[in-house]
Amino acid sequence: AQSVAQPEDQVNVAEGNPLTVKCTYSVSGNPYLFWYVQYPNRGLQFLLKYITGDNLVKGSYGFEAEFNKSQTSFHLKKPSALVSDSALYFCAVRDHGPNSGYSTLTFGKGTMLLVSP
Amino acid sequence: AAGVIQSPRHLIKEKRETATLKCYPIPRHDTVYWYQQGPGQDPQFLISFYEKMQSDKGSIPDRFSAQQFSDYHSELNMSSLELGDSALYFCASSTGQRSSYEQYFGPGTRLTVT
């Protein structure tokens, strides 16, 4: 079974400061990792994904994430936060085990990011 | 760029009624997924279709059914609605069902059961 943990319900950061939203995962095979953002009453927007290759993945709106296999983590980062980044962020994982080419997408519980002016 | 379209955006039904939610995937996307997101919850996978065939099944109640049509749009049919079915229902689409493919989500249908 695959799972995702987002240990922080909420992250507060001042505008202009760097931000980190934490995510750890558990899969039986190789992980495919995703970050999505959800604004109030809106759908989820894809930010970035890790499939293979470089552990640092760059995505939309200046966000990036670092895949760390030994720590089974995929933390979302941004060097300088904007007030408009305030939203709900979901980490998600899909397993690519040895006997399957696909699996369902499992989400973490979400982390609310609040960026203050 | 074209996005996933869902209709209706809002739906109010009474207990024991039925509801049909529609999803139109991004053009040339052949895989559709349905998710349910309760208040303050993460999205829960319900069911998916690839090339008009059911490809995976999650926590979808037996009262719900879904299908994907020849034009790749999908419909989620919900019967004998319960208060607990009140949630945001998302449809997502992708270019295939491989795990490496990201899913693109629609704006959701907010279902309220009274």
Coordinates of C-alpha atoms in Angstrom, one line a residue:
Chain A
A1 CA 0.0 0.0 0.0
Q2 CA 1.1 3.5 -0.7
S3 CA 0.7 6.5 1.6
V4 CA 1.7 10.1 1.9
A5 CA 2.2 12.1 5.1
Q6 CA 2.1 15.9 5.4
P7 CA 3.1 16.5 9.0
E8 CA 2.1 20.1 9.1
D9 CA -1.6 21.2 8.9
Q10 CA -0.5 24.8 8.4
V11 CA 2.7 26.7 7.5
N12 CA 3.0 30.4 8.2
V13 CA 5.6 32.5 6.4
A14 CA 6.2 36.1 5.8
E15 CA 6.2 37.4 2.3
G16 CA 9.7 37.4 0.8
N17 CA 10.9 34.6 3.0
P18 CA 11.6 31.1 1.8
L19 CA 9.0 28.5 2.3
T20 CA 9.0 24.7 2.8
V21 CA 6.0 22.4 2.8
K22 CA 7.0 18.9 4.0
C23 CA 6.0 15.6 2.5
T24 CA 7.1 12.0 3.1
Y25 CA 5.9 9.0 1.3
S26 CA 5.7 5.2 1.5
V27 CA 5.5 2.9 -1.5
S28 CA 6.5 -0.6 -2.2
G29 CA 8.1 0.1 -5.5
N30 CA 9.5 3.3 -7.2
P31 CA 7.6 6.4 -6.4
Y32 CA 6.2 9.0 -8.7
L33 CA 5.6 12.1 -6.7
F34 CA 3.4 15.1 -7.4
W35 CA 2.5 18.4 -5.8
Y36 CA -0.9 20.1 -6.4
V37 CA -2.2 23.4 -5.1
Q38 CA -5.9 24.1 -4.4
Y39 CA -7.3 27.6 -4.0
P40 CA -10.6 28.1 -2.2
N41 CA -13.6 26.5 -4.1
R42 CA -11.3 25.6 -7.0
G43 CA -9.9 22.4 -8.5
L44 CA -6.4 21.1 -7.9
Q45 CA -3.7 22.6 -10.1
F46 CA -0.7 20.6 -11.0
L47 CA 2.6 22.2 -9.8
L48 CA 5.3 19.7 -10.5
K49 CA 6.3 16.0 -10.4
Y50 CA 9.3 13.8 -9.9
I51 CA 9.6 10.7 -12.1
T52 CA 13.3 10.0 -12.4
G53 CA 16.5 11.9 -12.9
D54 CA 17.6 15.1 -11.2
N55 CA 16.4 15.1 -7.6
L56 CA 15.6 18.8 -7.7
V57 CA 12.4 19.4 -9.8
K58 CA 11.3 22.8 -10.9
G59 CA 7.6 23.6 -11.4
S60 CA 5.1 26.3 -11.9
Y61 CA 5.0 29.7 -10.2
G62 CA 8.6 29.4 -9.0
F63 CA 8.1 26.3 -6.9
E64 CA 10.5 23.5 -6.7
A65 CA 10.7 20.2 -4.8
E66 CA 13.6 18.0 -3.8
F67 CA 13.3 14.2 -3.9
N68 CA 15.3 12.5 -1.2
K69 CA 15.1 8.7 -1.5
S70 CA 16.9 7.9 1.7
Q71 CA 14.6 10.0 3.7
T72 CA 11.5 9.2 1.5
S73 CA 10.7 12.8 1.3
F74 CA 9.6 15.3 -1.4
H75 CA 9.5 18.7 0.2
L76 CA 8.0 21.6 -1.7
K77 CA 10.1 24.8 -1.6
K78 CA 10.1 28.4 -2.9
P79 CA 12.9 30.9 -2.3
S80 CA 10.6 33.9 -1.8
A81 CA 7.0 33.5 -0.8
L82 CA 4.2 35.7 -2.2
V83 CA 0.9 36.5 -0.5
S84 CA -0.8 35.0 -3.5
D85 CA 0.9 31.6 -2.8
S86 CA -1.5 31.3 0.2
A87 CA -3.5 28.1 -0.6
L88 CA -3.9 24.4 0.3
Y89 CA -1.1 22.2 -1.0
F90 CA -1.3 18.5 -1.5
C91 CA 1.5 16.0 -2.0
A92 CA 0.5 12.9 -3.9
V93 CA 2.2 9.6 -4.8
R94 CA 1.7 6.9 -7.4
D95 CA 3.5 3.6 -7.1
H96 CA 5.3 2.0 -10.1
G97 CA 5.9 -1.4 -8.7
P98 CA 7.6 -4.2 -10.7
N99 CA 4.3 -5.7 -11.8
S100 CA 2.3 -2.7 -12.7
G101 CA 2.6 0.2 -15.0
Y102 CA 0.1 2.3 -13.1
S103 CA -1.6 2.7 -9.8
T104 CA -4.0 5.1 -8.2
L105 CA -3.0 8.6 -7.0
T106 CA -2.9 8.8 -3.2
F107 CA -3.0 12.3 -1.6
G108 CA -1.7 13.5 1.7
K109 CA -4.1 15.4 4.0
G110 CA -2.9 18.7 2.7
T111 CA -1.0 21.7 4.2
M112 CA -2.5 25.2 4.4
L113 CA 0.1 27.7 3.5
L114 CA -0.5 31.2 4.8
V115 CA 1.8 34.0 3.6
S116 CA 1.5 37.2 5.5
P117 CA 2.3 40.6 4.0
Chain B
A1 CA -5.3 25.9 -23.2
A2 CA -8.4 23.8 -22.8
G3 CA -9.1 22.4 -19.4
V4 CA -11.3 19.7 -17.8
I5 CA -14.9 20.7 -17.8
Q6 CA -17.4 19.6 -15.2
S7 CA -21.1 20.2 -15.0
P8 CA -23.0 21.2 -13.2
R9 CA -20.8 23.2 -10.9
H10 CA -23.3 23.1 -8.1
L11 CA -26.0 20.7 -7.4
I12 CA -28.5 20.5 -4.5
K13 CA -30.5 17.3 -4.1
E14 CA -32.6 15.7 -1.4
K15 CA -32.0 12.4 0.4
R16 CA -32.8 9.4 -1.7
E17 CA -32.7 11.3 -5.0
T18 CA -30.4 10.6 -7.8
A19 CA -27.7 12.8 -9.4
T20 CA -25.6 12.7 -12.5
L21 CA -22.3 14.5 -12.8
K22 CA -20.6 15.0 -16.1
C23 CA -16.9 15.4 -17.0
Y24 CA -15.4 16.4 -20.3
P25 CA -11.6 15.7 -20.4
I26 CA -9.0 17.7 -22.0
P27 CA -8.9 17.0 -25.8
R28 CA -6.9 13.9 -26.6
H29 CA -6.9 12.7 -23.0
D30 CA -8.1 9.2 -22.9
T31 CA -8.1 8.6 -19.2
V32 CA -10.6 9.9 -16.7
Y33 CA -10.6 9.8 -12.9
W34 CA -13.2 10.6 -10.4
Y35 CA -12.5 11.8 -6.8
Q36 CA -14.6 12.8 -3.8
Q37 CA -13.4 15.5 -1.5
G38 CA -15.3 15.9 1.8
P39 CA -15.0 19.2 3.8
G40 CA -11.5 19.6 5.0
Q41 CA -10.4 16.3 3.5
D42 CA -8.0 15.2 0.9
P43 CA -9.4 13.9 -2.4
Q44 CA -10.4 10.2 -2.3
F45 CA -10.2 8.2 -5.5
L46 CA -13.4 6.7 -6.7
I47 CA -13.0 5.2 -10.1
S48 CA -11.1 5.6 -13.3
F49 CA -11.5 4.8 -17.0
Y50 CA -9.0 4.3 -19.8
E51 CA -10.1 4.1 -23.4
K52 CA -13.8 3.7 -22.3
M53 CA -13.1 0.8 -20.0
Q54 CA -13.0 0.8 -16.2
S55 CA -9.4 0.7 -15.3
D56 CA -9.4 1.0 -11.5
K57 CA -11.8 1.2 -8.6
G58 CA -11.4 2.9 -5.3
S59 CA -13.8 3.7 -2.5
I60 CA -16.8 4.1 -4.7
P61 CA -20.1 3.1 -3.0
D62 CA -22.3 0.5 -4.7
R63 CA -24.9 3.2 -5.1
F64 CA -22.6 5.0 -7.5
S65 CA -21.8 4.0 -11.0
A66 CA -19.8 5.6 -13.8
Q67 CA -19.0 5.2 -17.4
Q68 CA -16.9 6.7 -20.1
F69 CA -18.4 7.3 -23.5
S70 CA -17.1 7.1 -27.1
D71 CA -16.2 10.8 -27.0
Y72 CA -14.2 10.2 -23.8
H73 CA -16.5 12.2 -21.6
S74 CA -17.6 10.5 -18.4
E75 CA -20.6 10.5 -16.2
L76 CA -20.9 9.7 -12.5
N77 CA -24.3 8.5 -11.5
M78 CA -25.3 8.6 -7.9
S79 CA -28.5 7.1 -6.5
S80 CA -30.2 6.9 -3.2
L81 CA -28.3 10.0 -2.1
E82 CA -27.3 10.3 1.6
L83 CA -26.4 13.3 3.6
G84 CA -22.8 12.0 3.7
D85 CA -22.5 12.2 0.0
S86 CA -22.3 16.0 0.3
A87 CA -18.9 16.8 -1.1
L88 CA -16.8 18.3 -3.9
Y89 CA -16.5 15.8 -6.8
F90 CA -13.6 16.2 -9.0
C91 CA -12.9 14.8 -12.4
A92 CA -9.4 14.6 -13.7
S93 CA -7.9 13.5 -17.0
S94 CA -4.6 12.4 -18.3
T95 CA -3.0 11.3 -21.6
G96 CA -2.8 7.7 -20.4
Q97 CA -3.0 5.7 -17.3
R98 CA 0.7 5.3 -16.6
S99 CA 1.7 6.4 -13.1
S100 CA 4.2 8.9 -14.5
Y101 CA 1.5 11.0 -16.1
E102 CA 0.1 13.9 -14.2
Q103 CA -3.6 14.3 -13.8
Y104 CA -5.3 17.6 -14.7
F105 CA -8.3 18.4 -12.5
G106 CA -11.6 20.1 -13.3
P107 CA -13.1 22.8 -11.1
G108 CA -15.3 20.2 -9.4
T109 CA -19.0 19.8 -8.8
R110 CA -20.2 20.8 -5.3
L111 CA -23.0 18.4 -4.3
T112 CA -25.2 19.3 -1.4
V113 CA -27.6 16.7 -0.1
T114 CA -30.4 18.0 2.2

